[in-house]
mmCIF file of C-alpha atoms in Angstrom:
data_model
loop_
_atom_site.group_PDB
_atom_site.id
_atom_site.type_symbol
_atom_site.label_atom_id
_atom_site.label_comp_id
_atom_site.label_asym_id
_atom_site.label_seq_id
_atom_site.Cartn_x
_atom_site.Cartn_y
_atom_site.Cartn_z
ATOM 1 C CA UNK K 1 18.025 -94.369 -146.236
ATOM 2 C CA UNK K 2 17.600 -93.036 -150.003
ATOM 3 C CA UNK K 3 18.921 -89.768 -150.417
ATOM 4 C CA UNK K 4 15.863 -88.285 -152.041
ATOM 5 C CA UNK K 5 14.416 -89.115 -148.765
ATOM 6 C CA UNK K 6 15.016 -86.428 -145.339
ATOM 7 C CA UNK K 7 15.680 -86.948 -142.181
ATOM 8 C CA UNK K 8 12.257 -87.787 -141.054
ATOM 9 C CA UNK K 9 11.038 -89.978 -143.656
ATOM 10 C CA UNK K 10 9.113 -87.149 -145.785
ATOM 11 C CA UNK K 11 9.749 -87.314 -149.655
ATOM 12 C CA UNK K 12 11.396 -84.304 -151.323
ATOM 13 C CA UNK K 13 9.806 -83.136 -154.430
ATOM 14 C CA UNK K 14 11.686 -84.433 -158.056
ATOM 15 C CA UNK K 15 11.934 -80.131 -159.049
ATOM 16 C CA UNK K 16 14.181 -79.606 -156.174
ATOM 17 C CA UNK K 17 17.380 -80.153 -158.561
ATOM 18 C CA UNK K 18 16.097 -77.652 -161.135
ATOM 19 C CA UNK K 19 15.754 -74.564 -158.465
ATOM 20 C CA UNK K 20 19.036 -75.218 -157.319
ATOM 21 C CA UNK K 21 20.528 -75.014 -160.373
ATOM 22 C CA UNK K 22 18.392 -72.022 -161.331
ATOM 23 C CA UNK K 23 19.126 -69.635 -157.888
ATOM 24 C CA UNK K 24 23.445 -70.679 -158.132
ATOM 25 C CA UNK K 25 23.375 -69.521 -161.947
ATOM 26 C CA UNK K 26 21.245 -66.062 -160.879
ATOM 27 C CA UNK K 27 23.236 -65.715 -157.750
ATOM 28 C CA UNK K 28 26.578 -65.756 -160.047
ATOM 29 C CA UNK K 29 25.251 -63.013 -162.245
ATOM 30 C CA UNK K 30 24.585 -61.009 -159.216
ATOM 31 C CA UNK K 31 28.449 -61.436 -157.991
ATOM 32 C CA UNK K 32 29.344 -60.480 -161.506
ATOM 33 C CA UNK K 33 27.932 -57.443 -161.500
ATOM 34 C CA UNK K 34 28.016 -56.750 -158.214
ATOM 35 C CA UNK K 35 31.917 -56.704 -158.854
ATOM 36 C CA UNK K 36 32.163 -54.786 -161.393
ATOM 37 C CA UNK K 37 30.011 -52.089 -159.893
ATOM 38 C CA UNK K 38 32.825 -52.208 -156.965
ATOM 39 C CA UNK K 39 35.406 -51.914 -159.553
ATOM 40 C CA UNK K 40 33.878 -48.442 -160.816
ATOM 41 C CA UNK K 41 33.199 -47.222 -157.339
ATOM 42 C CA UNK K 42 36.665 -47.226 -155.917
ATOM 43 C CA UNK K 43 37.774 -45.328 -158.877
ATOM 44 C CA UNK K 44 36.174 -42.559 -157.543
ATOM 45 C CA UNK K 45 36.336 -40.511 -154.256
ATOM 46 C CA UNK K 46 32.564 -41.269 -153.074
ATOM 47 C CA UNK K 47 33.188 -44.650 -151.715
ATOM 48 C CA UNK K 48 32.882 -45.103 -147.930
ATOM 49 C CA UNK K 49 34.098 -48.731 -146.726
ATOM 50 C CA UNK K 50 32.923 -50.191 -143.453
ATOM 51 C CA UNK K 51 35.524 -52.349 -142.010
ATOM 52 C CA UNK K 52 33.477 -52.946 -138.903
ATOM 53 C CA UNK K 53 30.591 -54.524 -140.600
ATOM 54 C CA UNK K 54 32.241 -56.022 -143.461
ATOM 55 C CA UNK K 55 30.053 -54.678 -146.296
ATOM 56 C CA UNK K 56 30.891 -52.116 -148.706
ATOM 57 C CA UNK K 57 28.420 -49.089 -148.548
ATOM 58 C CA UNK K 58 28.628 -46.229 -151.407
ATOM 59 C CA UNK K 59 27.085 -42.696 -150.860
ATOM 60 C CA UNK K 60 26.193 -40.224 -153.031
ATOM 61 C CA UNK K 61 28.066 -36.905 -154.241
ATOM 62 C CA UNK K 62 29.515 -34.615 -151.375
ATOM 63 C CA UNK K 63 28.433 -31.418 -152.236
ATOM 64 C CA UNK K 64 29.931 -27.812 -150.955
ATOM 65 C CA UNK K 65 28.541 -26.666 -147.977
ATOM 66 C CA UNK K 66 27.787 -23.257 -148.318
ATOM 67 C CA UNK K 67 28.569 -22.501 -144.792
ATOM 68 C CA UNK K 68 32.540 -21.158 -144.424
ATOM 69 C CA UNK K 69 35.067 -23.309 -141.958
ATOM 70 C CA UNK K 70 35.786 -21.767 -139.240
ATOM 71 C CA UNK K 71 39.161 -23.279 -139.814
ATOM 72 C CA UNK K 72 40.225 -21.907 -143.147
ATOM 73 C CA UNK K 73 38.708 -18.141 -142.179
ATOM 74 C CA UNK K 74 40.720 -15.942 -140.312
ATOM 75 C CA UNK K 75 39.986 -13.012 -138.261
ATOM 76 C CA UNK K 76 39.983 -9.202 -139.664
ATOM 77 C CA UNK K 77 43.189 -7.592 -139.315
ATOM 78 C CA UNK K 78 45.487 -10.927 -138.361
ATOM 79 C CA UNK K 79 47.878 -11.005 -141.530
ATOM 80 C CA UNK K 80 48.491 -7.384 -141.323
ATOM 81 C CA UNK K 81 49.385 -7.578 -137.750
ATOM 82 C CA UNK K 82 51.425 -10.637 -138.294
ATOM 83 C CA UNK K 83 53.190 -8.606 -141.197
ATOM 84 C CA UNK K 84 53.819 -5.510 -138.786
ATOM 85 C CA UNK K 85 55.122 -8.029 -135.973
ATOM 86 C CA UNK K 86 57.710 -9.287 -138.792
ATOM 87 C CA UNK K 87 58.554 -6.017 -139.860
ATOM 88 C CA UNK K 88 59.145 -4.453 -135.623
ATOM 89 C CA UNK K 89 61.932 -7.217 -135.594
ATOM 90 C CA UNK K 90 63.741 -5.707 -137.740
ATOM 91 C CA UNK K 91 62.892 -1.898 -136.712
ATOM 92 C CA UNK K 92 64.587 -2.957 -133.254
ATOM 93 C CA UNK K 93 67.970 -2.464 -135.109
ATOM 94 C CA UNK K 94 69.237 0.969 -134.785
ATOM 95 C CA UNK K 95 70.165 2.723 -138.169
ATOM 96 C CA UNK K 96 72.214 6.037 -137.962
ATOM 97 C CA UNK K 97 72.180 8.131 -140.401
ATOM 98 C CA UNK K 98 74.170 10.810 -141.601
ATOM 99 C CA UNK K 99 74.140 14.169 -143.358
ATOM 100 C CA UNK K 100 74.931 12.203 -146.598
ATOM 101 C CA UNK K 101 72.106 10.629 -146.650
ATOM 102 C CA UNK K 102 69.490 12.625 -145.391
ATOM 103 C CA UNK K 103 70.796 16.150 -147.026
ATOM 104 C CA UNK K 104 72.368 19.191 -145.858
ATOM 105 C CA UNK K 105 70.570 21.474 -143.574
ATOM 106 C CA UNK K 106 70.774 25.415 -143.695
ATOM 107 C CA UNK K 107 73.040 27.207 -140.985
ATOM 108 C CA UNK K 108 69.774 29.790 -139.575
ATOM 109 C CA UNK K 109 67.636 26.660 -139.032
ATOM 110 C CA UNK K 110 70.301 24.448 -137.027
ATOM 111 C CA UNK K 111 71.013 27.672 -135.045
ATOM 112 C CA UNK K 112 67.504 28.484 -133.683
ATOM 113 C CA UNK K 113 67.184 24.754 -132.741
ATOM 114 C CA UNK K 114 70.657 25.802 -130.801
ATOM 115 C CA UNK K 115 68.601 28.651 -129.195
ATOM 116 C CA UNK K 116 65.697 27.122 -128.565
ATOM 117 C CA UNK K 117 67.228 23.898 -126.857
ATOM 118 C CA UNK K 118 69.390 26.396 -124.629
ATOM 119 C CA UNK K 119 66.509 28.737 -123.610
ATOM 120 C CA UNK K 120 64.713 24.873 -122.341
ATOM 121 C CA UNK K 121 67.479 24.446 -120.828
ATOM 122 C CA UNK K 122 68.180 27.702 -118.600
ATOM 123 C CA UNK K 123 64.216 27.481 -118.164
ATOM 124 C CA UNK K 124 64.876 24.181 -116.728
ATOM 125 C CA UNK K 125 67.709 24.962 -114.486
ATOM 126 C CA UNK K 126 65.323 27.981 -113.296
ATOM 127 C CA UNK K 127 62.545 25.816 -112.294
ATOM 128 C CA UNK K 128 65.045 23.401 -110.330
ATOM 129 C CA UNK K 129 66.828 26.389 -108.456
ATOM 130 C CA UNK K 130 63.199 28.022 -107.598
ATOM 131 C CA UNK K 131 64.403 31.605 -109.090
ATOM 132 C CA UNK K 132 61.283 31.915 -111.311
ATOM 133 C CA UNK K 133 59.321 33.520 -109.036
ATOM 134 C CA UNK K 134 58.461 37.392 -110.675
ATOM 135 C CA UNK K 135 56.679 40.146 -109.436
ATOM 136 C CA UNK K 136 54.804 41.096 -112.221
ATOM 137 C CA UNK K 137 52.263 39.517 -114.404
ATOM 138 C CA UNK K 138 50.863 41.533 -117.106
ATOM 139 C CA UNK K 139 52.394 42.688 -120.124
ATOM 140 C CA UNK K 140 53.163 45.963 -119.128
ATOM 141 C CA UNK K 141 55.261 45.023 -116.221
ATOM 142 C CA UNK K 142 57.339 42.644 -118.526
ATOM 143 C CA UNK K 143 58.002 45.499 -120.956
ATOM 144 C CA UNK K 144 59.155 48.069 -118.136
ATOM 145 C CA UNK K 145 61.392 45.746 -116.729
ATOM 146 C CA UNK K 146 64.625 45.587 -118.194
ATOM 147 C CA UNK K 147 65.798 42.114 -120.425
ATOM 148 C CA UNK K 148 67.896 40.345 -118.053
ATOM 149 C CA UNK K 149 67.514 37.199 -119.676
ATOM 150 C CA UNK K 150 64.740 36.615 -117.714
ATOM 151 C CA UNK K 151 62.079 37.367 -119.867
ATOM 152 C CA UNK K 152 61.450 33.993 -121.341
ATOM 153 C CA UNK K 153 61.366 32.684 -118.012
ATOM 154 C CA UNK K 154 58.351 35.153 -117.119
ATOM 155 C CA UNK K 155 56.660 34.172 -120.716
ATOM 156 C CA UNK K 156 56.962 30.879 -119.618
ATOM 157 C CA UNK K 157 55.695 31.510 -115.917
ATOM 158 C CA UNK K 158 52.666 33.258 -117.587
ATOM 159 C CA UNK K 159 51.625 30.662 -120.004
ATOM 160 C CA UNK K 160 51.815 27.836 -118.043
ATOM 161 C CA UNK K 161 48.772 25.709 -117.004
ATOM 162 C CA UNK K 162 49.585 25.651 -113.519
ATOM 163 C CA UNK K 163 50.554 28.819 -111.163
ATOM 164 C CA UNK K 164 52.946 27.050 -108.339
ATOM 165 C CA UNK K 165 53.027 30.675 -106.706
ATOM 166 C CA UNK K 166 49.473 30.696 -106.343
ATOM 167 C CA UNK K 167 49.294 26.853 -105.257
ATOM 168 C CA UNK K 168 51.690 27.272 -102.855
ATOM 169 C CA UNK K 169 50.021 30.535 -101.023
ATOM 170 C CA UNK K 170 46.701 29.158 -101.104
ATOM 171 C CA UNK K 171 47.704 25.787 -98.922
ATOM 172 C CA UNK K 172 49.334 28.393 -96.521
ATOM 173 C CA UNK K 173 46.841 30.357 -96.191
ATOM 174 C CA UNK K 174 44.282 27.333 -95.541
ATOM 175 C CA UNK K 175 46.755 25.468 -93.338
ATOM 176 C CA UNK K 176 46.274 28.769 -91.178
ATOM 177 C CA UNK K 177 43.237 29.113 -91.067
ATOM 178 C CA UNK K 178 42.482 25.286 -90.290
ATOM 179 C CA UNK K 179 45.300 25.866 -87.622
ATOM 180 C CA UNK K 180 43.954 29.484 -86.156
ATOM 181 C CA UNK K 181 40.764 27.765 -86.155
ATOM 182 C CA UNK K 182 41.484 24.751 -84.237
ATOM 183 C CA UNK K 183 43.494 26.966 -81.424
ATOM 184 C CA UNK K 184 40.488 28.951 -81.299
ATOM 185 C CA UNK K 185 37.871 25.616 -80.556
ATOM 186 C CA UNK K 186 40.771 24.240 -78.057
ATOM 187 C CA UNK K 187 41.183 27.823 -76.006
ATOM 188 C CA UNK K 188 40.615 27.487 -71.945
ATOM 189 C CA UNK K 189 37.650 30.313 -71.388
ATOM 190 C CA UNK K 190 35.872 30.413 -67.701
ATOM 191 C CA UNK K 191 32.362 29.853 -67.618
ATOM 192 C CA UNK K 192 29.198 29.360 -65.515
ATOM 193 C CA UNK K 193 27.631 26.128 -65.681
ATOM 194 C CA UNK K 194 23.815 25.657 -65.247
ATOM 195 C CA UNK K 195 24.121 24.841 -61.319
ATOM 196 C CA UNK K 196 25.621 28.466 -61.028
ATOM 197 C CA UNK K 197 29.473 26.919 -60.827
ATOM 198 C CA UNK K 198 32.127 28.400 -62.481
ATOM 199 C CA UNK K 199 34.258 26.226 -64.470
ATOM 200 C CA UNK K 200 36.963 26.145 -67.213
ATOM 201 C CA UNK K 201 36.662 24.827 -70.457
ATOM 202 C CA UNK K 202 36.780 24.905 -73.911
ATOM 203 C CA UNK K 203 34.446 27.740 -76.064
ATOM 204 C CA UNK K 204 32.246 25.106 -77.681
ATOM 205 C CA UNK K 205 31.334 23.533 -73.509
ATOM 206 C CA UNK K 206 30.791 27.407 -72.518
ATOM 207 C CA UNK K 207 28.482 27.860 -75.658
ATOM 208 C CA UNK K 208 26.387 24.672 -74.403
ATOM 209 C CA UNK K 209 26.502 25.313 -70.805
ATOM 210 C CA UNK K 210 24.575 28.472 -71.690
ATOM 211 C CA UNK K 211 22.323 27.516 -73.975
ATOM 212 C CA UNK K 212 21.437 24.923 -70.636
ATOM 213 C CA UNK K 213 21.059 28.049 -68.514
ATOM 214 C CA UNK K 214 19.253 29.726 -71.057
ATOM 215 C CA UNK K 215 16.635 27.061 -71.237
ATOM 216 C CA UNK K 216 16.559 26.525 -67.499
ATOM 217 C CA UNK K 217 16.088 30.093 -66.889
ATOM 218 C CA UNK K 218 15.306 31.821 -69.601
ATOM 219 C CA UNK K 219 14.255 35.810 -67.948
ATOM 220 C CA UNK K 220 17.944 35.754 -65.900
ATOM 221 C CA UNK K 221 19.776 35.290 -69.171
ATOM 222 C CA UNK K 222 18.133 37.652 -71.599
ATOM 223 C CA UNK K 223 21.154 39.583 -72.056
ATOM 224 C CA UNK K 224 23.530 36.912 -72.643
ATOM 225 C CA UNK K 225 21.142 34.941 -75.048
ATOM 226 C CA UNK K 226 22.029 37.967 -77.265
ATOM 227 C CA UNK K 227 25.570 36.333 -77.847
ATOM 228 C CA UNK K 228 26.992 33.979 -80.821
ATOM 229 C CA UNK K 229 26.864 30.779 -79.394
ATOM 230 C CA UNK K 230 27.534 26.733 -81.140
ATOM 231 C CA UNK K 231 24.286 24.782 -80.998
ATOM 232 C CA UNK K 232 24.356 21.855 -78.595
ATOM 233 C CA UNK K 233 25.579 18.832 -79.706
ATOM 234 C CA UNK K 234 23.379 16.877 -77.556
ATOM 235 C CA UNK K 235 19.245 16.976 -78.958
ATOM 236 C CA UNK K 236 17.182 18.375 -76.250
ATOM 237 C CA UNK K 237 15.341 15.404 -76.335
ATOM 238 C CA UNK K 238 17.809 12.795 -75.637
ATOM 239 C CA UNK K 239 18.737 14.719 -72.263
ATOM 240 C CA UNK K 240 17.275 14.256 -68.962
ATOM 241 C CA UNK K 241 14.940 16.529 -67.363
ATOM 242 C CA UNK K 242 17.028 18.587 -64.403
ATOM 243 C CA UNK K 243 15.930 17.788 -60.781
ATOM 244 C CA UNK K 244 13.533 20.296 -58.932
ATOM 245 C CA UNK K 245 14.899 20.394 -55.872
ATOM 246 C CA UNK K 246 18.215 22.259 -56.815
ATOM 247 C CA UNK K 247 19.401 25.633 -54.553
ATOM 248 C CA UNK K 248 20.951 28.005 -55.845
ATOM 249 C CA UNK K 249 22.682 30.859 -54.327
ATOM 250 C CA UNK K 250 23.940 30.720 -50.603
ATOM 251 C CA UNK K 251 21.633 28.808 -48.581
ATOM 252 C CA UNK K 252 22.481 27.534 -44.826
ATOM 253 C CA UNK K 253 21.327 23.718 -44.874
ATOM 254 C CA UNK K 254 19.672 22.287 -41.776
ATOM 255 C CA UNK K 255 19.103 18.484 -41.342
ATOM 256 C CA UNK K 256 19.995 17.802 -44.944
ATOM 257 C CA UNK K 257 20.678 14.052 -44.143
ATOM 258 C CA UNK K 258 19.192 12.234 -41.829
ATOM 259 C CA UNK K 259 19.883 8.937 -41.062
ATOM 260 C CA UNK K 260 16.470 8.201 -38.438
ATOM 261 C CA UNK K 261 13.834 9.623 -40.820
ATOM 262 C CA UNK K 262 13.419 5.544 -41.767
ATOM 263 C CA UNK K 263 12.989 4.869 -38.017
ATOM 264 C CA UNK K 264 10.433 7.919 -36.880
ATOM 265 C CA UNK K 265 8.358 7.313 -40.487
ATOM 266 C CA UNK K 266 7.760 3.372 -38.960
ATOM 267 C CA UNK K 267 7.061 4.693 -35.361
ATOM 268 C CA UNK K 268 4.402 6.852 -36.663
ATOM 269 C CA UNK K 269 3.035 4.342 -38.977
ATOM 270 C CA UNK K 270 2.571 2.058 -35.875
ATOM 271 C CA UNK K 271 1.210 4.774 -33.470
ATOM 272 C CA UNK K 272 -1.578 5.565 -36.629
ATOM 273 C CA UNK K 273 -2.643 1.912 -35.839
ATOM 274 C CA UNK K 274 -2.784 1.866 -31.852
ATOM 275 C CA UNK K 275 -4.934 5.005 -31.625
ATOM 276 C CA UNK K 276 -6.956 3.722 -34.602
ATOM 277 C CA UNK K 277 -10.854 2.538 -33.244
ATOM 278 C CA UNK K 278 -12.050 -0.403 -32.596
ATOM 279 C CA UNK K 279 -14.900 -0.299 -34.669
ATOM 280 C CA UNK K 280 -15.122 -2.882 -37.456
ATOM 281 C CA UNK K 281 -14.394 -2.505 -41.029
ATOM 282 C CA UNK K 282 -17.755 -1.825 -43.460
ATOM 283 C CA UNK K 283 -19.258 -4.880 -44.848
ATOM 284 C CA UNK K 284 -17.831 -5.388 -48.587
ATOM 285 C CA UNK K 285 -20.172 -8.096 -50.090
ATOM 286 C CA UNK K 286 -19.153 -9.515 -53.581
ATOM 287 C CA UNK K 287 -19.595 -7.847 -56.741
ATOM 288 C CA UNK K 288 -21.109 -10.448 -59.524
ATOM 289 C CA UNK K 289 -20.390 -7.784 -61.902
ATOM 290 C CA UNK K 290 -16.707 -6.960 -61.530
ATOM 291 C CA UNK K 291 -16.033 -10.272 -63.428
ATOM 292 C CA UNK K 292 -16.733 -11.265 -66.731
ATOM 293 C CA UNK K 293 -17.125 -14.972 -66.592
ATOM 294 C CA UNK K 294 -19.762 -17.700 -66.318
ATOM 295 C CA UNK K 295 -20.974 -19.387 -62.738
ATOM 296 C CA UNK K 296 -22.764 -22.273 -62.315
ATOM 297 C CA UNK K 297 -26.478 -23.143 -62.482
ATOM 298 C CA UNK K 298 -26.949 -22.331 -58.493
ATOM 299 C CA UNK K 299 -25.692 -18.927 -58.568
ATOM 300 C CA UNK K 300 -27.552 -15.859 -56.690
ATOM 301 C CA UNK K 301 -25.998 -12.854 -57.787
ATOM 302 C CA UNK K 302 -27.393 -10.783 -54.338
ATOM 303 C CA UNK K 303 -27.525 -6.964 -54.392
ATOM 304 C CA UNK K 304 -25.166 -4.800 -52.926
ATOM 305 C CA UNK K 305 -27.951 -2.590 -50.994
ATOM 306 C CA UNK K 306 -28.471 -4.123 -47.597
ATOM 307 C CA UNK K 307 -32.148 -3.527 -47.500
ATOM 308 C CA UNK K 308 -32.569 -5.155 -50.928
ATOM 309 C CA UNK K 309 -30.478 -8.202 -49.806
ATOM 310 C CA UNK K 310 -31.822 -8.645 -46.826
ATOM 311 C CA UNK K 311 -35.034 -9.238 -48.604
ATOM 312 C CA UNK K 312 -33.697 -11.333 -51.186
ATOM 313 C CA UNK K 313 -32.012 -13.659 -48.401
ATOM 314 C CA UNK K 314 -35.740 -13.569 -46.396
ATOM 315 C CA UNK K 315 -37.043 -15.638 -50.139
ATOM 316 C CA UNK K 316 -34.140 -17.518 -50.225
ATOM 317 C CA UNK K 317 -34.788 -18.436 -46.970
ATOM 318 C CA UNK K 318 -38.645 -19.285 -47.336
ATOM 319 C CA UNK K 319 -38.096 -20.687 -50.659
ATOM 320 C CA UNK K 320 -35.921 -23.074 -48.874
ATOM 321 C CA UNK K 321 -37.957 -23.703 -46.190
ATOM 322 C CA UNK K 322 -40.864 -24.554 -48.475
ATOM 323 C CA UNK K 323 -38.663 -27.171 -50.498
ATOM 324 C CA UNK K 324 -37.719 -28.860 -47.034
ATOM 325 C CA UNK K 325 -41.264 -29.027 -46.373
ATOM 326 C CA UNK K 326 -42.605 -30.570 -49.532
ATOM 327 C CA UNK K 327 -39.538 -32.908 -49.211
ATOM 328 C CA UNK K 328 -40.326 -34.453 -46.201
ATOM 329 C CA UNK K 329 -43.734 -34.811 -47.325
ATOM 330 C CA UNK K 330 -42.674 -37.082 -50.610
ATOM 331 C CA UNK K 331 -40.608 -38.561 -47.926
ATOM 332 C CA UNK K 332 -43.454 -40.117 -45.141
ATOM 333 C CA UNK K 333 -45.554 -41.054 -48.648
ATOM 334 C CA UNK K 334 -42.853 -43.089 -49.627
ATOM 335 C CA UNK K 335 -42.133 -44.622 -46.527
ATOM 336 C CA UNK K 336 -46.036 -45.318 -46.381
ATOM 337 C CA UNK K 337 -45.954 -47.176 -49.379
ATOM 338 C CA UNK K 338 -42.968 -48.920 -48.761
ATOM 339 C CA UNK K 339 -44.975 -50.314 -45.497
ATOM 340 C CA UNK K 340 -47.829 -50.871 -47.668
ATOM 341 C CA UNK K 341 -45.737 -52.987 -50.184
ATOM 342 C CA UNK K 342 -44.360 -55.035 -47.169
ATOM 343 C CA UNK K 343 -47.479 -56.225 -45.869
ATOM 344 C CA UNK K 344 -48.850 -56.921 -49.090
ATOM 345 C CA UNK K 345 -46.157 -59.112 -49.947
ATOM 346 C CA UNK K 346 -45.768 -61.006 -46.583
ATOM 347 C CA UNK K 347 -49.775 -61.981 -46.743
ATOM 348 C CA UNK K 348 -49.009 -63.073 -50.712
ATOM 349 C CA UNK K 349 -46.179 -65.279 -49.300
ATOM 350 C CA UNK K 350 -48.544 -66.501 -46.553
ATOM 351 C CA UNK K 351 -51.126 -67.520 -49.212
ATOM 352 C CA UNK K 352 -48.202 -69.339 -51.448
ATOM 353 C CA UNK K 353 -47.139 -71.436 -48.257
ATOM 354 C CA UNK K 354 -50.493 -72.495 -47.752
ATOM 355 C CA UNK K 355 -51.544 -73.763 -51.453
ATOM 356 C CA UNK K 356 -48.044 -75.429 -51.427
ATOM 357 C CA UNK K 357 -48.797 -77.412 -48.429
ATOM 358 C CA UNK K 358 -52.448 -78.234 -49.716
ATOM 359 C CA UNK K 359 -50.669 -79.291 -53.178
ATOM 360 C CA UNK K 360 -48.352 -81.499 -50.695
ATOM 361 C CA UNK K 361 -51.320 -83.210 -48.625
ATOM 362 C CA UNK K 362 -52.777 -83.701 -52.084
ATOM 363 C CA UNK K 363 -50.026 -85.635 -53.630
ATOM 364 C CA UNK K 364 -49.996 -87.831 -50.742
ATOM 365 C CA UNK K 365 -53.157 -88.843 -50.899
ATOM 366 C CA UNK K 366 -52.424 -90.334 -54.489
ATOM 367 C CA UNK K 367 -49.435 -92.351 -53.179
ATOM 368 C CA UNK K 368 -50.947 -94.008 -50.218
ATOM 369 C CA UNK K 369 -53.462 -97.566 -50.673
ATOM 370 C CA UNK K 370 -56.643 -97.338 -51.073
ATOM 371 C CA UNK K 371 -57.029 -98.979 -47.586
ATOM 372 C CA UNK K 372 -55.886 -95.933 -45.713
ATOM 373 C CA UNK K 373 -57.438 -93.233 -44.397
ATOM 374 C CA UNK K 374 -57.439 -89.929 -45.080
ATOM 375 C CA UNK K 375 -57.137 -88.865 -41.697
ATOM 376 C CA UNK K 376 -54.182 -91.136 -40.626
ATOM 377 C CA UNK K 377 -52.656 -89.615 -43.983
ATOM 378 C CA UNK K 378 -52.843 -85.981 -42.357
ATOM 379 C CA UNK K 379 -51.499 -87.623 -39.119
ATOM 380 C CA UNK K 380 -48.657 -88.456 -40.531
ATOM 381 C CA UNK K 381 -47.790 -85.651 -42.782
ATOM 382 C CA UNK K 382 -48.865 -83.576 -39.258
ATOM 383 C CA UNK K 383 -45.674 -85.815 -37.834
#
């Protein structure tokens, strides 16, 4: 094989030389430049190399965003307090001073601090002992009473924001009272309950037991209704109505229990039915109209007045005879016919037995010879 020639036989065309030569001369000048505009590329900062794909991509100009990094801004206040945290480690070291180097200080001024600090004090030891309690409290009473060192305590008593005298009086006075109070609810009094006994309770049961006796009897305790008494706890409501057959007062009891009262009540109950009469009950017919519901097609809804239903009954009764009637009636007409249909058929049936045997006699006579008889024929079919 030729090699101008391909692989199957087909001629390749004589210009094919001349384009080869022409696309490996324009792809060189391609590389060329293509190089070189590599070369200037990765002189700058804007080149971005794939490895992964193997081709070298260029992009254009970053520009600044205009947005901040929230990396490179930091919050309001943070190198200040980072300054003052830098600065407390060294304040933790104790510098003392002395009257060098902060200057002298006059005589009067270091004296009333003197003063001052030992009036606190005494004030102080006061308050701890409990011994600045006074009597008075305006300024009157502090300028009668002589200056027994004292009176800055009472200056101090007065201007203070809270009055321990007065605190302390007022929480005995109200743990009293709570206390007087609750002995007076818990004190034992007698009283008369609503069934007229007396008992012994407390003042709050007393006040309710009345206001029970009040409301059961309301004209016997018009004087005492007058009194102070604690509402019920109980709503009237809510309680139980009281019995009617209560006594009160001294009352002798006869036969208040007895145990044959079930017996005698059952012995009368069956002597009310041996002297009852004889006679029978009255007649209760049924009412159609104390029920509300549908009956069948056959249904007589009879009256409840005897003179009315016995007329009613006296047409059901001929209305019934009537329908007998007319019913045996359609009954001998049927059986008259049936008769009639019997007969009829057992004289057809006759008539069909005869033309058979005249159709048989007839067919005979067309099998026999000529030679024979009629008459012996019938003989024989007689036979």
């Amino acid at each position: 094989m030729s090699s101008s020639q391909s692989l199957y036989g087909i001629r390749r065309p004589k210009s094919e030389a001349s384009k080869k030569d022409l696309a490996s001369s324009s792809t060189l000048a391609f590389t060329n430049h293509l190089s070189s505009l590599i070369a200037n590329e990765s002189s700058s900062s804007n080149v971005d190399i794939h490895s992964a794909s193997g081709r070298t991509v260029s992009r254009g100009r970053v520009r600044k965003s205009q947005k901040t990094d929230i990396f490179s801004v930091h919050n309001k206040g943070v190198q200040k307090r980072a300054a003052a945290d830098i600065s407390s480690d060294n304040a933790a070291l104790q510098i003392h001073r002395r009257g060098t180097d902060i200057g002298e200080v006059d005589d009067a001024v270091l004296s009333r601090s003197k003063r001052k600090m030992l009036e606190k004090t005494k004030l102080y030891e006061e308050l701890q002992k409990g011994e600045y309690l006074v009597t008075g409290d305006s300024d009157s009473d502090e300028s009668e009473q002589p200056d027994d060192g004292f009176s800055a305590i009472r200056r101090a008593d007065k201007n203070s924001l809270v009055n321990f005298d007065r605190k302390w009086a007022e929480s005995r006075e109200s743990g009293e009272d709570s206390k007087e109070a609750e002995d007076e609810d818990n004190t034992l009094v007698e009283y008369e309950d609503e069934f007229g006994r007396t008992r012994l309770g407390t003042k709050a049961e007393a006040a309710e037991a009345l206001q029970n006796r009040q409301h059961k009897h309301p004209a016997a305790d018009g004087e005492e209704s007058t009194r102070d008494t604690k509402p019920s706890r109980v709503p009237s409501v809510a309680r139980p109505s009281r019995p009617s057959n209560i006594i009160y007062g001294s009352t002798i009891q006869a036969a208040a229990f007895n145990p044959d009262e079930s017996i005698t009540a059952q012995m009368s109950k069956l002597a009310k039915k041996r002297d009852k009469s004889p006679t029978p009950p009255p007649e209760t017919h049924y009412n159609a109209e104390g029920e509300v519901r549908t009956r069948g097609t056959g249904f007589y809804a009879f009256s409840n007045d005897e003179e009315i239903r016995k007329k009613e009954m006296e047409e059901l009764m001929a209305a019934r005879s009537e329908t007998t009637l007319e019913r045996d009636q359609a009954a001998t007409k049927k059986e008259a016919r049936e008769k009639a249909k019997q007969e009829r058929r057992r004289k057809i049936e006759e008539l069909r037995s005869k033309k058979r045997a005249d159709q048989f006699l007839g067919s005979l006579e067309t099998l026999l010879p000529s030679g024979t008889n009629s008459e012996e024929a019938e003989g024989r079919g007689a036979d």
